[in-house]
Amino acid sequence: MNAIVTQIGDLADAGERMIERLRRKAFLPESRKGLNVRFGIAEAAQLLGCSTNRIRMAEEDGRLPPAPAADNGRRLGYTVGELLHMRQVLGASPARGDSDVPAVIAVQNFKGGVGKSTVTTHLAHYFAVQGYRVLVVDCDSQATTTTLFGFNPHFNITREETLYPYLSIDPTQSDLDYAVKPTPWPNVDLIPSNLELFDVEYELAAAGSDGGSVLAARFRKLKKGLIELAGHYDVVLLDPPPALGTISLAVMQAANALLVPLAATTPDFCSTVQFLSMMDQVLQQLAGAGIAVDYSFVRLICSKFDGNDPSHAMVRAIMEQSFGPALLPVPILESAEISHAAMRMMTVYELDKPIGTAKTHKRSRANLDEAMGQIEQLVRQGWGRVAPADEAVLYAG
């Protein structure tokens, strides 16, 4: 092995050590991610869809524990866990009914840099704040989503804790229960990933002449495993690799809804068109092979949108003309608060106080609530809880 190749390995090792140092610094004192965010009574009432007086009355008559307070008597605010308990007591849980099919949403684009993992994690935390039970499945060997949930894929996660033992040529697991990990969010679980998950791609590529039947079996197996798990959740979010491979194809088939993030640049628009064209061909081939794919919705969401950049506005207008109502009307705004939170391996929903200015934080959080809320409405529409919006016929010219 020559010196340059060795240098690549040294660079990777140095980078992994730095990631671990950053993780330990971010999650002191136990080097483990925590959740310190609290909600005041006004925000809690808004989330629960009730009045502050109703919460106070429930506390006074003993249905809810007394409001947590500091030594000076000032209310500390409610934790996510306390909010979940309040939802149960006050009948404000948004959970699906027994006959409602869990939403299994693939957040997919073959173009890197569109914020796929950031969108997935923020969407998971948004659903958590709203009171849903969420499972996040990191199917990408780059494991960005796993990192954002506070795990170091190199140091904390082994191959046996990923999808690998279930999807490999010689599986050692017959279901996915082994891989589910709790997160700091009491109503969010994670199936993590790491670089070794890519071994599945190598194994299936080496399957030889029997590769077709092996691939078909893997597609059906991932869907079967996720269906078994999904019964414990309201929403399952899948973060597949940003490339067309075995795992991406399996995710496409396992999902029952598709969300495509794309940035407001011409290269991202062109790449996404290619992605959609490729998906169309692949889905037709899967259907021809007897592998059914059925989505309750397919939507595109513009991410990293800068409203002050004329080029972003121009590209977004092109998106609207091209994709019509399939493009969600509210984009995710480019925000320093999202970037600063990501530096701390967090989302905006995990911040117990603004990193930048209070105004920037409030604007970012309001935008995320509105953007993520669009997807919540689609999920609830699928359960018959929300009347479908009037939509024009998707322009296909």
mmCIF file of C-alpha atoms in Angstrom:
data_model
loop_
_atom_site.group_PDB
_atom_site.id
_atom_site.type_symbol
_atom_site.label_atom_id
_atom_site.label_comp_id
_atom_site.label_asym_id
_atom_site.label_seq_id
_atom_site.Cartn_x
_atom_site.Cartn_y
_atom_site.Cartn_z
ATOM 1 C CA MET A 1 0.000 0.000 0.000
ATOM 2 C CA ASN A 2 1.551 3.332 -1.036
ATOM 3 C CA ALA A 3 1.974 6.362 1.199
ATOM 4 C CA ILE A 4 -0.937 8.311 -0.321
ATOM 5 C CA VAL A 5 -3.395 5.477 0.300
ATOM 6 C CA THR A 6 -2.112 5.135 3.855
ATOM 7 C CA GLN A 7 -2.576 8.879 4.303
ATOM 8 C CA ILE A 8 -6.279 8.543 3.444
ATOM 9 C CA GLY A 9 -6.707 6.059 6.286
ATOM 10 C CA ASP A 10 -4.818 8.360 8.645
ATOM 11 C CA LEU A 11 -7.056 11.278 7.687
ATOM 12 C CA ALA A 12 -10.170 9.182 8.316
ATOM 13 C CA ASP A 13 -8.898 8.094 11.741
ATOM 14 C CA ALA A 14 -8.021 11.673 12.703
ATOM 15 C CA GLY A 15 -11.472 12.859 11.623
ATOM 16 C CA GLU A 16 -13.234 10.125 13.604
ATOM 17 C CA ARG A 17 -11.269 11.024 16.735
ATOM 18 C CA MET A 18 -12.252 14.669 16.299
ATOM 19 C CA ILE A 19 -15.942 13.721 15.903
ATOM 20 C CA GLU A 20 -15.730 11.818 19.182
ATOM 21 C CA ARG A 21 -14.082 14.796 20.897
ATOM 22 C CA LEU A 22 -16.848 17.081 19.606
ATOM 23 C CA ARG A 23 -19.494 14.618 20.742
ATOM 24 C CA ARG A 24 -18.019 14.400 24.232
ATOM 25 C CA LYS A 25 -17.786 18.176 24.447
ATOM 26 C CA ALA A 26 -21.371 18.617 23.276
ATOM 27 C CA PHE A 27 -22.837 16.015 25.623
ATOM 28 C CA LEU A 28 -21.025 16.636 28.882
ATOM 29 C CA PRO A 29 -21.063 15.677 31.704
ATOM 30 C CA GLU A 30 -21.810 12.060 30.741
ATOM 31 C CA SER A 31 -20.776 12.223 27.104
ATOM 32 C CA ARG A 32 -24.339 11.198 26.358
ATOM 33 C CA LYS A 33 -26.903 13.301 24.615
ATOM 34 C CA GLY A 34 -29.697 14.631 26.781
ATOM 35 C CA LEU A 35 -32.911 16.517 26.182
ATOM 36 C CA ASN A 36 -33.245 19.711 28.206
ATOM 37 C CA VAL A 37 -35.921 21.526 26.225
ATOM 38 C CA ARG A 38 -39.014 22.643 28.174
ATOM 39 C CA PHE A 39 -42.307 24.213 27.167
ATOM 40 C CA GLY A 40 -44.065 27.000 29.028
ATOM 41 C CA ILE A 41 -47.728 26.584 29.932
ATOM 42 C CA ALA A 42 -48.889 28.777 27.022
ATOM 43 C CA GLU A 43 -46.925 26.726 24.470
ATOM 44 C CA ALA A 44 -48.015 23.483 26.157
ATOM 45 C CA ALA A 45 -51.653 24.544 25.888
ATOM 46 C CA GLN A 46 -51.175 25.382 22.215
ATOM 47 C CA LEU A 47 -49.590 21.988 21.534
ATOM 48 C CA LEU A 48 -52.360 20.183 23.403
ATOM 49 C CA GLY A 49 -55.098 22.238 21.773
ATOM 50 C CA CYS A 50 -56.565 23.405 25.072
ATOM 51 C CA SER A 51 -56.552 26.453 27.327
ATOM 52 C CA THR A 52 -53.969 27.179 30.005
ATOM 53 C CA ASN A 53 -56.864 27.238 32.459
ATOM 54 C CA ARG A 54 -57.693 23.612 31.651
ATOM 55 C CA ILE A 55 -54.110 22.579 32.466
ATOM 56 C CA ARG A 56 -54.161 24.531 35.740
ATOM 57 C CA MET A 57 -57.507 22.997 36.719
ATOM 58 C CA ALA A 58 -56.169 19.486 36.046
ATOM 59 C CA GLU A 59 -53.183 20.272 38.270
ATOM 60 C CA GLU A 60 -55.422 21.636 41.010
ATOM 61 C CA ASP A 61 -57.798 18.662 41.046
ATOM 62 C CA GLY A 62 -54.973 16.118 41.042
ATOM 63 C CA ARG A 63 -55.350 14.695 37.527
ATOM 64 C CA LEU A 64 -51.957 16.167 36.677
ATOM 65 C CA PRO A 65 -48.979 16.561 39.035
ATOM 66 C CA PRO A 66 -48.214 20.078 40.236
ATOM 67 C CA ALA A 67 -46.361 22.199 37.717
ATOM 68 C CA PRO A 68 -42.575 21.807 38.155
ATOM 69 C CA ALA A 69 -41.092 24.924 39.707
ATOM 70 C CA ALA A 70 -37.663 26.309 40.592
ATOM 71 C CA ASP A 71 -36.643 27.205 44.144
ATOM 72 C CA ASN A 72 -37.971 30.720 43.618
ATOM 73 C CA GLY A 73 -41.399 29.331 42.708
ATOM 74 C CA ARG A 74 -41.118 30.175 39.015
ATOM 75 C CA ARG A 75 -42.495 27.535 36.658
ATOM 76 C CA LEU A 76 -39.708 25.639 34.883
ATOM 77 C CA GLY A 77 -41.868 24.530 31.988
ATOM 78 C CA TYR A 78 -42.849 21.015 30.960
ATOM 79 C CA THR A 79 -40.541 18.347 29.535
ATOM 80 C CA VAL A 80 -41.490 16.294 26.467
ATOM 81 C CA GLY A 81 -42.235 13.355 28.757
ATOM 82 C CA GLU A 82 -44.518 15.483 30.916
ATOM 83 C CA LEU A 83 -46.304 16.749 27.804
ATOM 84 C CA LEU A 84 -46.917 13.169 26.695
ATOM 85 C CA HIS A 85 -48.481 12.381 30.082
ATOM 86 C CA MET A 86 -50.617 15.524 29.858
ATOM 87 C CA ARG A 87 -51.859 14.402 26.436
ATOM 88 C CA GLN A 88 -53.007 11.078 27.887
ATOM 89 C CA VAL A 89 -54.760 12.662 30.871
ATOM 90 C CA LEU A 90 -56.453 15.397 28.836
ATOM 91 C CA GLY A 91 -57.324 13.212 25.852
ATOM 92 C CA ALA A 92 -55.072 15.191 23.521
ATOM 93 C CA SER A 93 -53.023 12.404 21.947
ATOM 94 C CA PRO A 94 -52.748 12.600 18.133
ATOM 95 C CA ALA A 95 -51.899 8.878 17.879
ATOM 96 C CA ARG A 96 -53.399 6.956 14.970
ATOM 97 C CA GLY A 97 -56.308 4.642 15.526
ATOM 98 C CA ASP A 98 -55.924 0.861 15.491
ATOM 99 C CA SER A 99 -57.257 0.720 11.934
ATOM 100 C CA ASP A 100 -54.987 3.528 10.678
ATOM 101 C CA VAL A 101 -51.913 2.456 8.725
ATOM 102 C CA PRO A 102 -48.648 3.848 10.171
ATOM 103 C CA ALA A 103 -47.033 6.398 7.865
ATOM 104 C CA VAL A 104 -43.719 5.004 6.544
ATOM 105 C CA ILE A 105 -42.051 7.981 4.864
ATOM 106 C CA ALA A 106 -38.854 7.705 2.832
ATOM 107 C CA VAL A 107 -36.928 10.997 2.738
ATOM 108 C CA GLN A 108 -35.030 10.472 -0.482
ATOM 109 C CA ASN A 109 -32.994 12.227 -3.151
ATOM 110 C CA PHE A 110 -29.960 10.934 -5.011
ATOM 111 C CA LYS A 111 -28.385 14.408 -4.886
ATOM 112 C CA GLY A 112 -26.199 14.922 -1.839
ATOM 113 C CA GLY A 113 -26.158 18.189 0.068
ATOM 114 C CA VAL A 114 -29.917 18.802 -0.037
ATOM 115 C CA GLY A 115 -30.303 18.424 3.732
ATOM 116 C CA LYS A 116 -31.862 14.945 3.595
ATOM 117 C CA SER A 117 -30.690 13.850 7.045
ATOM 118 C CA THR A 118 -31.348 17.287 8.538
ATOM 119 C CA VAL A 119 -34.907 17.203 7.202
ATOM 120 C CA THR A 120 -35.387 13.647 8.521
ATOM 121 C CA THR A 121 -34.187 14.524 12.027
ATOM 122 C CA HIS A 122 -36.128 17.783 12.282
ATOM 123 C CA LEU A 123 -39.229 15.994 11.016
ATOM 124 C CA ALA A 124 -38.778 13.286 13.667
ATOM 125 C CA HIS A 125 -38.449 15.863 16.434
ATOM 126 C CA TYR A 126 -41.388 17.892 15.125
ATOM 127 C CA PHE A 127 -43.612 14.793 15.228
ATOM 128 C CA ALA A 128 -42.276 14.050 18.724
ATOM 129 C CA VAL A 129 -43.208 17.514 19.996
ATOM 130 C CA GLN A 130 -46.683 17.043 18.531
ATOM 131 C CA GLY A 131 -47.074 13.822 20.520
ATOM 132 C CA TYR A 132 -46.640 11.098 17.901
ATOM 133 C CA ARG A 133 -44.698 7.861 18.396
ATOM 134 C CA VAL A 134 -41.806 7.926 15.921
ATOM 135 C CA LEU A 135 -39.271 5.407 14.627
ATOM 136 C CA VAL A 136 -36.316 6.677 12.595
ATOM 137 C CA VAL A 137 -34.427 4.137 10.474
ATOM 138 C CA ASP A 138 -30.994 5.246 9.287
ATOM 139 C CA CYS A 139 -30.388 3.234 6.118
ATOM 140 C CA ASP A 140 -27.437 5.338 4.955
ATOM 141 C CA SER A 141 -23.943 4.042 5.726
ATOM 142 C CA GLN A 142 -22.751 7.656 6.021
ATOM 143 C CA ALA A 143 -24.902 7.675 9.193
ATOM 144 C CA THR A 144 -25.502 11.426 9.442
ATOM 145 C CA THR A 145 -28.896 10.885 11.058
ATOM 146 C CA THR A 146 -27.345 8.514 13.601
ATOM 147 C CA THR A 147 -24.798 11.210 14.457
ATOM 148 C CA LEU A 148 -27.509 13.858 14.880
ATOM 149 C CA PHE A 149 -29.192 11.579 17.403
ATOM 150 C CA GLY A 150 -26.051 11.625 19.518
ATOM 151 C CA PHE A 151 -24.332 8.388 18.520
ATOM 152 C CA ASN A 152 -20.852 8.236 17.003
ATOM 153 C CA PRO A 153 -21.231 5.623 14.229
ATOM 154 C CA HIS A 154 -17.517 4.749 14.407
ATOM 155 C CA PHE A 155 -17.141 4.376 18.187
ATOM 156 C CA ASN A 156 -20.655 3.703 19.507
ATOM 157 C CA ILE A 157 -22.339 1.574 16.836
ATOM 158 C CA THR A 158 -21.282 -1.888 15.668
ATOM 159 C CA ARG A 159 -22.363 -3.552 12.447
ATOM 160 C CA GLU A 160 -24.529 -5.915 14.495
ATOM 161 C CA GLU A 161 -26.591 -2.941 15.720
ATOM 162 C CA THR A 162 -27.484 -1.768 12.193
ATOM 163 C CA LEU A 163 -29.747 -3.267 9.530
ATOM 164 C CA TYR A 164 -26.860 -5.493 8.418
ATOM 165 C CA PRO A 165 -27.634 -8.665 10.451
ATOM 166 C CA TYR A 166 -31.166 -8.586 9.050
ATOM 167 C CA LEU A 167 -30.406 -7.784 5.383
ATOM 168 C CA SER A 168 -27.109 -9.636 4.856
ATOM 169 C CA ILE A 169 -26.744 -12.690 2.640
ATOM 170 C CA ASP A 170 -26.348 -14.811 5.783
ATOM 171 C CA PRO A 171 -28.714 -13.085 8.226
ATOM 172 C CA THR A 172 -28.362 -13.632 11.958
ATOM 173 C CA GLN A 173 -31.597 -11.814 12.864
ATOM 174 C CA SER A 174 -35.137 -12.729 11.824
ATOM 175 C CA ASP A 175 -36.776 -9.436 12.829
ATOM 176 C CA LEU A 176 -35.695 -5.853 13.502
ATOM 177 C CA ASP A 177 -36.413 -5.649 17.226
ATOM 178 C CA TYR A 178 -32.719 -6.123 18.034
ATOM 179 C CA ALA A 179 -31.743 -2.871 16.298
ATOM 180 C CA VAL A 180 -34.195 -0.443 17.921
ATOM 181 C CA LYS A 181 -32.502 1.997 20.291
ATOM 182 C CA PRO A 182 -34.131 4.581 22.567
ATOM 183 C CA THR A 183 -33.157 8.204 22.057
ATOM 184 C CA PRO A 184 -33.275 11.188 24.440
ATOM 185 C CA TRP A 185 -36.815 11.751 23.140
ATOM 186 C CA PRO A 186 -39.209 9.485 25.081
ATOM 187 C CA ASN A 187 -41.404 8.940 22.011
ATOM 188 C CA VAL A 188 -38.656 8.565 19.362
ATOM 189 C CA ASP A 189 -36.662 5.389 18.700
ATOM 190 C CA LEU A 190 -33.792 4.894 16.251
ATOM 191 C CA ILE A 191 -32.331 2.082 14.198
ATOM 192 C CA PRO A 192 -28.775 3.387 13.720
ATOM 193 C CA SER A 193 -26.281 2.946 10.925
ATOM 194 C CA ASN A 194 -22.557 2.976 10.356
ATOM 195 C CA LEU A 195 -20.125 2.530 7.478
ATOM 196 C CA GLU A 196 -20.262 -1.272 7.684
ATOM 197 C CA LEU A 197 -23.885 -1.287 6.564
ATOM 198 C CA PHE A 198 -22.473 -0.788 3.065
ATOM 199 C CA ASP A 199 -21.287 -4.415 3.254
ATOM 200 C CA VAL A 200 -24.844 -5.366 2.282
ATOM 201 C CA GLU A 201 -24.284 -3.712 -1.095
ATOM 202 C CA TYR A 202 -21.022 -5.615 -1.618
ATOM 203 C CA GLU A 203 -22.578 -8.939 -0.671
ATOM 204 C CA LEU A 204 -25.540 -8.571 -2.993
ATOM 205 C CA ALA A 205 -23.320 -7.375 -5.844
ATOM 206 C CA ALA A 206 -21.307 -10.568 -5.380
ATOM 207 C CA ALA A 207 -24.431 -12.747 -5.371
ATOM 208 C CA GLY A 208 -23.765 -13.627 -9.002
ATOM 209 C CA SER A 209 -26.395 -15.085 -11.294
ATOM 210 C CA ASP A 210 -28.772 -15.525 -8.394
ATOM 211 C CA GLY A 211 -28.587 -11.787 -7.642
ATOM 212 C CA GLY A 212 -32.038 -10.997 -8.994
ATOM 213 C CA SER A 213 -33.887 -13.359 -6.695
ATOM 214 C CA VAL A 214 -31.670 -12.367 -3.762
ATOM 215 C CA LEU A 215 -32.445 -8.694 -4.363
ATOM 216 C CA ALA A 216 -36.170 -9.335 -4.587
ATOM 217 C CA ALA A 217 -36.019 -11.241 -1.322
ATOM 218 C CA ARG A 218 -34.213 -8.337 0.386
ATOM 219 C CA PHE A 219 -36.799 -5.849 -0.864
ATOM 220 C CA ARG A 220 -39.633 -7.888 0.568
ATOM 221 C CA LYS A 221 -37.737 -8.625 3.766
ATOM 222 C CA LEU A 222 -37.102 -4.981 4.696
ATOM 223 C CA LYS A 223 -40.746 -4.139 4.101
ATOM 224 C CA LYS A 224 -41.880 -7.120 6.183
ATOM 225 C CA GLY A 225 -39.580 -6.180 9.076
ATOM 226 C CA LEU A 226 -40.704 -2.559 9.033
ATOM 227 C CA ILE A 227 -44.387 -3.503 8.903
ATOM 228 C CA GLU A 228 -43.888 -5.633 12.016
ATOM 229 C CA LEU A 229 -42.180 -2.745 13.839
ATOM 230 C CA ALA A 230 -44.483 -0.015 12.558
ATOM 231 C CA GLY A 231 -47.379 -1.330 14.611
ATOM 232 C CA HIS A 232 -45.744 0.243 17.688
ATOM 233 C CA TYR A 233 -45.485 3.704 16.076
ATOM 234 C CA ASP A 234 -47.508 6.367 14.326
ATOM 235 C CA VAL A 235 -44.773 7.501 11.937
ATOM 236 C CA VAL A 236 -41.695 5.701 10.591
ATOM 237 C CA LEU A 237 -39.046 7.835 8.855
ATOM 238 C CA LEU A 238 -36.553 6.174 6.517
ATOM 239 C CA ASP A 239 -33.276 7.899 5.613
ATOM 240 C CA PRO A 240 -31.826 5.955 2.640
ATOM 241 C CA PRO A 241 -28.453 6.444 0.910
ATOM 242 C CA PRO A 242 -28.180 9.298 -1.639
ATOM 243 C CA ALA A 243 -27.567 6.836 -4.482
ATOM 244 C CA LEU A 244 -29.389 4.110 -6.355
ATOM 245 C CA GLY A 245 -28.370 0.844 -4.705
ATOM 246 C CA THR A 246 -29.847 -2.226 -3.109
ATOM 247 C CA ILE A 247 -30.767 -0.515 0.151
ATOM 248 C CA SER A 248 -32.268 2.524 -1.603
ATOM 249 C CA LEU A 249 -34.426 0.244 -3.744
ATOM 250 C CA ALA A 250 -35.514 -1.722 -0.682
ATOM 251 C CA VAL A 251 -36.449 1.526 1.083
ATOM 252 C CA MET A 252 -38.467 2.697 -1.934
ATOM 253 C CA GLN A 253 -40.481 -0.497 -1.797
ATOM 254 C CA ALA A 254 -40.860 -0.527 1.988
ATOM 255 C CA ALA A 255 -42.192 3.046 2.234
ATOM 256 C CA ASN A 256 -45.818 4.060 1.768
ATOM 257 C CA ALA A 257 -45.015 7.756 1.228
ATOM 258 C CA LEU A 258 -42.156 9.704 -0.338
ATOM 259 C CA LEU A 259 -40.703 13.091 0.600
ATOM 260 C CA VAL A 260 -38.069 14.563 -1.732
ATOM 261 C CA PRO A 261 -35.994 17.464 -0.362
ATOM 262 C CA LEU A 262 -34.224 19.673 -2.879
ATOM 263 C CA ALA A 263 -32.328 22.924 -2.605
ATOM 264 C CA ALA A 264 -33.228 26.003 -4.652
ATOM 265 C CA THR A 265 -30.344 25.806 -7.119
ATOM 266 C CA THR A 266 -30.338 24.872 -10.792
ATOM 267 C CA PRO A 267 -28.024 21.843 -10.287
ATOM 268 C CA ASP A 268 -30.274 20.539 -7.503
ATOM 269 C CA PHE A 269 -33.380 21.024 -9.644
ATOM 270 C CA CYS A 270 -31.796 19.210 -12.602
ATOM 271 C CA SER A 271 -30.524 16.414 -10.379
ATOM 272 C CA THR A 272 -33.940 15.962 -8.787
ATOM 273 C CA VAL A 273 -35.590 15.702 -12.208
ATOM 274 C CA GLN A 274 -33.097 12.950 -13.043
ATOM 275 C CA PHE A 275 -33.869 11.281 -9.714
ATOM 276 C CA LEU A 276 -37.613 11.322 -10.417
ATOM 277 C CA SER A 277 -37.050 9.964 -13.921
ATOM 278 C CA MET A 278 -34.842 7.189 -12.584
ATOM 279 C CA MET A 279 -37.364 6.393 -9.843
ATOM 280 C CA ASP A 280 -40.126 6.147 -12.425
ATOM 281 C CA GLN A 281 -38.111 3.604 -14.425
ATOM 282 C CA VAL A 282 -37.137 1.616 -11.340
ATOM 283 C CA LEU A 283 -40.685 1.521 -9.961
ATOM 284 C CA GLN A 284 -41.947 0.246 -13.310
ATOM 285 C CA GLN A 285 -39.288 -2.467 -13.271
ATOM 286 C CA LEU A 286 -40.195 -3.414 -9.705
ATOM 287 C CA ALA A 287 -43.869 -3.612 -10.678
ATOM 288 C CA GLY A 288 -42.915 -5.815 -13.632
ATOM 289 C CA ALA A 289 -41.092 -8.116 -11.222
ATOM 290 C CA GLY A 290 -44.185 -8.403 -9.055
ATOM 291 C CA ILE A 291 -42.849 -6.107 -6.316
ATOM 292 C CA ALA A 292 -45.661 -3.720 -5.473
ATOM 293 C CA VAL A 293 -44.975 -0.076 -4.604
ATOM 294 C CA ASP A 294 -47.828 2.115 -3.412
ATOM 295 C CA TYR A 295 -47.460 5.624 -1.961
ATOM 296 C CA SER A 296 -50.184 7.550 -0.154
ATOM 297 C CA PHE A 297 -48.392 10.751 -1.149
ATOM 298 C CA VAL A 298 -45.327 11.961 -3.032
ATOM 299 C CA ARG A 299 -44.188 15.492 -2.227
ATOM 300 C CA LEU A 300 -41.146 17.647 -2.832
ATOM 301 C CA ILE A 301 -39.981 20.168 -0.262
ATOM 302 C CA CYS A 302 -37.590 23.007 -0.985
ATOM 303 C CA SER A 303 -34.820 23.035 1.621
ATOM 304 C CA LYS A 304 -32.117 25.595 2.412
ATOM 305 C CA PHE A 305 -34.194 28.361 0.830
ATOM 306 C CA ASP A 306 -32.850 31.917 1.110
ATOM 307 C CA GLY A 307 -35.704 34.352 0.507
ATOM 308 C CA ASN A 308 -33.234 37.202 0.040
ATOM 309 C CA ASP A 309 -31.417 35.476 -2.820
ATOM 310 C CA PRO A 310 -33.010 36.302 -6.215
ATOM 311 C CA SER A 311 -31.587 33.129 -7.751
ATOM 312 C CA HIS A 312 -33.339 31.013 -5.103
ATOM 313 C CA ALA A 313 -36.634 32.760 -5.849
ATOM 314 C CA MET A 314 -36.160 32.151 -9.573
ATOM 315 C CA VAL A 315 -35.398 28.439 -9.156
ATOM 316 C CA ARG A 316 -38.307 28.028 -6.750
ATOM 317 C CA ALA A 317 -40.612 29.578 -9.340
ATOM 318 C CA ILE A 318 -39.321 27.010 -11.849
ATOM 319 C CA MET A 319 -40.055 24.249 -9.315
ATOM 320 C CA GLU A 320 -43.622 25.526 -8.862
ATOM 321 C CA GLN A 321 -44.201 25.613 -12.623
ATOM 322 C CA SER A 322 -42.766 22.121 -13.048
ATOM 323 C CA PHE A 323 -44.116 20.239 -10.053
ATOM 324 C CA GLY A 324 -47.328 22.119 -9.293
ATOM 325 C CA PRO A 325 -49.078 21.046 -6.061
ATOM 326 C CA ALA A 326 -46.591 18.184 -5.549
ATOM 327 C CA LEU A 327 -44.192 20.891 -4.310
ATOM 328 C CA LEU A 328 -45.079 21.792 -0.739
ATOM 329 C CA PRO A 329 -45.898 25.520 -0.535
ATOM 330 C CA VAL A 330 -43.771 26.325 2.532
ATOM 331 C CA PRO A 331 -39.997 25.846 2.050
ATOM 332 C CA ILE A 332 -37.469 25.216 4.803
ATOM 333 C CA LEU A 333 -35.569 28.463 5.163
ATOM 334 C CA GLU A 334 -31.803 28.630 5.283
ATOM 335 C CA SER A 335 -31.072 29.547 8.899
ATOM 336 C CA ALA A 336 -27.974 30.064 11.001
ATOM 337 C CA GLU A 337 -29.903 28.516 13.882
ATOM 338 C CA ILE A 338 -30.175 25.183 12.009
ATOM 339 C CA SER A 339 -26.454 25.301 11.147
ATOM 340 C CA HIS A 340 -25.421 26.204 14.684
ATOM 341 C CA ALA A 341 -27.600 23.440 16.134
ATOM 342 C CA ALA A 342 -26.094 20.913 13.710
ATOM 343 C CA MET A 343 -22.618 21.892 14.926
ATOM 344 C CA ARG A 344 -23.778 20.694 18.351
ATOM 345 C CA MET A 345 -25.262 17.527 16.804
ATOM 346 C CA MET A 346 -28.761 18.817 17.565
ATOM 347 C CA THR A 347 -31.871 20.119 15.847
ATOM 348 C CA VAL A 348 -33.608 23.419 16.517
ATOM 349 C CA TYR A 349 -36.268 21.475 18.467
ATOM 350 C CA GLU A 350 -33.634 20.336 20.982
ATOM 351 C CA LEU A 351 -32.336 23.787 21.857
ATOM 352 C CA ASP A 352 -33.334 24.921 25.343
ATOM 353 C CA LYS A 353 -32.291 28.460 24.427
ATOM 354 C CA PRO A 354 -31.365 30.292 21.212
ATOM 355 C CA ILE A 355 -27.829 29.915 19.911
ATOM 356 C CA GLY A 356 -28.024 33.129 17.911
ATOM 357 C CA THR A 357 -30.492 35.919 18.531
ATOM 358 C CA ALA A 358 -33.916 35.205 20.017
ATOM 359 C CA LYS A 359 -35.490 36.647 16.858
ATOM 360 C CA THR A 360 -33.530 34.299 14.583
ATOM 361 C CA HIS A 361 -34.430 31.302 16.731
ATOM 362 C CA LYS A 362 -38.121 32.209 16.837
ATOM 363 C CA ARG A 363 -38.245 32.754 13.069
ATOM 364 C CA SER A 364 -36.474 29.437 12.383
ATOM 365 C CA ARG A 365 -38.698 27.485 14.763
ATOM 366 C CA ALA A 366 -41.887 29.036 13.334
ATOM 367 C CA ASN A 367 -40.772 28.186 9.786
ATOM 368 C CA LEU A 368 -39.892 24.606 10.734
ATOM 369 C CA ASP A 369 -43.245 24.152 12.477
ATOM 370 C CA GLU A 370 -45.065 25.361 9.382
ATOM 371 C CA ALA A 371 -42.933 23.353 6.926
ATOM 372 C CA MET A 372 -43.063 20.135 8.947
ATOM 373 C CA GLY A 373 -46.744 20.716 9.689
ATOM 374 C CA GLN A 374 -47.485 20.307 5.978
ATOM 375 C CA ILE A 375 -46.262 16.724 6.185
ATOM 376 C CA GLU A 376 -48.211 16.085 9.381
ATOM 377 C CA GLN A 377 -51.352 17.202 7.543
ATOM 378 C CA LEU A 378 -50.654 14.684 4.757
ATOM 379 C CA VAL A 379 -50.228 11.902 7.313
ATOM 380 C CA ARG A 380 -53.449 12.812 9.110
ATOM 381 C CA GLN A 381 -55.222 13.122 5.777
ATOM 382 C CA GLY A 382 -54.237 9.508 5.100
ATOM 383 C CA TRP A 383 -55.912 8.549 8.391
ATOM 384 C CA GLY A 384 -59.044 10.455 7.466
ATOM 385 C CA ARG A 385 -58.481 13.043 10.205
ATOM 386 C CA VAL A 386 -58.041 16.018 7.858
ATOM 387 C CA ALA A 387 -60.040 16.836 4.747
ATOM 388 C CA PRO A 388 -57.821 16.803 1.643
ATOM 389 C CA ALA A 389 -56.914 20.196 0.259
ATOM 390 C CA ASP A 390 -58.200 21.158 -3.165
ATOM 391 C CA GLU A 391 -55.396 20.513 -5.596
ATOM 392 C CA ALA A 392 -55.047 21.392 -9.235
ATOM 393 C CA VAL A 393 -54.070 18.607 -11.618
ATOM 394 C CA LEU A 394 -50.292 18.178 -11.502
ATOM 395 C CA TYR A 395 -48.817 19.948 -14.508
ATOM 396 C CA ALA A 396 -47.035 17.401 -16.659
ATOM 397 C CA GLY A 397 -46.397 19.400 -19.803
#
